[in-house]
Amino acid sequence: MNNVESIKRKMRKIVNQEVPHVIFEPCNSVTQRKFSNLLRKQLNILKLNKEIVDFKVMCNKKTNPEPLTDNCLRGTIWVKPSKSNKIIEQKFSIT
């Protein structure tokens, strides 16, 4: 397995790990911020371990436009692996 596939798998695992912390909460800006912070905390660990160079998490009004009637939390994570020139984009949707 190459580095990019390994990072993709870790990103999915991180999202799945943090979902239980927000699954029954209302889909609002507080929950968006909470989930983003949980993801950033885990991605910082990958960065400290030098598995990734940089990352960005977006879970806000751009990914969750008003009104939030479907109660679905959406977002995107971008990661730059340390051993690749590619930028990995991982979209997620929590219902």
Coordinates of C-alpha atoms in Angstrom, one line a residue, residues 1-89:
M1 CA 0.0 0.0 0.0
N2 CA 1.4 3.4 -0.9
N3 CA 1.5 6.5 1.3
V4 CA -1.5 8.2 -0.3
E5 CA -3.8 5.2 0.2
S6 CA -2.6 4.8 3.8
I7 CA -3.3 8.5 4.5
K8 CA -6.8 8.2 2.9
R9 CA -7.6 5.2 5.1
K10 CA -6.4 7.1 8.2
M11 CA -8.5 10.1 7.3
R12 CA -11.6 7.9 7.0
K13 CA -10.8 6.3 10.4
I14 CA -10.4 9.7 12.0
V15 CA -13.8 10.9 10.8
N16 CA -15.4 7.6 11.9
Q17 CA -13.7 7.9 15.3
E18 CA -15.0 11.4 16.0
V19 CA -18.6 11.0 14.7
P20 CA -19.9 9.6 18.0
H21 CA -19.0 12.9 19.6
V22 CA -21.5 14.8 17.5
I23 CA -24.0 12.3 16.0
F24 CA -27.0 13.3 18.2
E25 CA -26.2 17.0 18.4
P26 CA -28.1 19.6 16.3
C27 CA -26.5 20.5 13.1
N28 CA -25.5 24.1 13.8
S29 CA -22.4 26.3 13.9
V30 CA -21.5 25.0 17.4
T31 CA -21.5 21.4 16.2
Q32 CA -19.6 22.3 13.0
R33 CA -16.9 24.0 15.1
K34 CA -16.7 21.2 17.6
F35 CA -16.4 18.5 14.9
S36 CA -13.7 20.6 13.0
N37 CA -11.7 21.0 16.2
L38 CA -11.9 17.2 16.9
L39 CA -10.6 16.5 13.4
R40 CA -7.9 19.1 13.7
K41 CA -6.7 17.5 16.9
Q42 CA -6.3 14.1 15.3
L43 CA -4.7 15.5 12.1
N44 CA -2.2 17.4 14.1
I45 CA -1.0 14.1 15.5
L46 CA -0.4 12.9 11.9
K47 CA 1.5 16.1 11.3
L48 CA 3.6 15.7 14.4
N49 CA 4.4 12.2 13.3
K50 CA 5.5 13.6 9.9
E51 CA 3.0 11.5 8.0
I52 CA 1.5 14.7 6.6
V53 CA 2.9 18.1 5.9
D54 CA -0.2 20.2 6.1
F55 CA -4.0 20.0 6.3
K56 CA -7.2 22.0 6.2
V57 CA -10.6 21.2 7.6
M58 CA -13.7 22.9 6.3
C59 CA -17.0 22.4 8.1
N60 CA -18.9 25.7 8.1
K61 CA -21.6 27.6 6.3
K62 CA -19.9 27.0 2.9
T63 CA -20.2 23.2 3.3
N64 CA -23.5 23.4 5.3
P65 CA -25.6 26.1 3.7
E66 CA -28.6 27.5 5.6
P67 CA -31.2 26.3 6.3
L68 CA -30.0 23.1 7.8
T69 CA -33.3 21.2 7.4
D70 CA -31.8 17.8 6.5
N71 CA -29.8 17.7 9.8
C72 CA -26.8 16.5 7.8
L73 CA -23.3 17.7 8.8
R74 CA -21.0 18.1 5.7
G75 CA -17.4 19.0 5.4
T76 CA -14.1 18.5 3.5
I77 CA -10.6 17.7 4.6
W78 CA -7.5 18.4 2.5
V79 CA -4.3 16.8 3.4
K80 CA -0.8 17.0 1.9
P81 CA 1.1 13.8 2.6
S82 CA 4.8 14.0 3.4
K83 CA 5.9 11.5 0.8
S84 CA 3.8 12.8 -2.1
N85 CA 3.1 15.8 -4.2
K86 CA -0.6 15.1 -4.3
I87 CA -3.2 16.8 -2.1
I88 CA -5.8 14.4 -0.9
E89 CA -9.4 15.6 -0.6

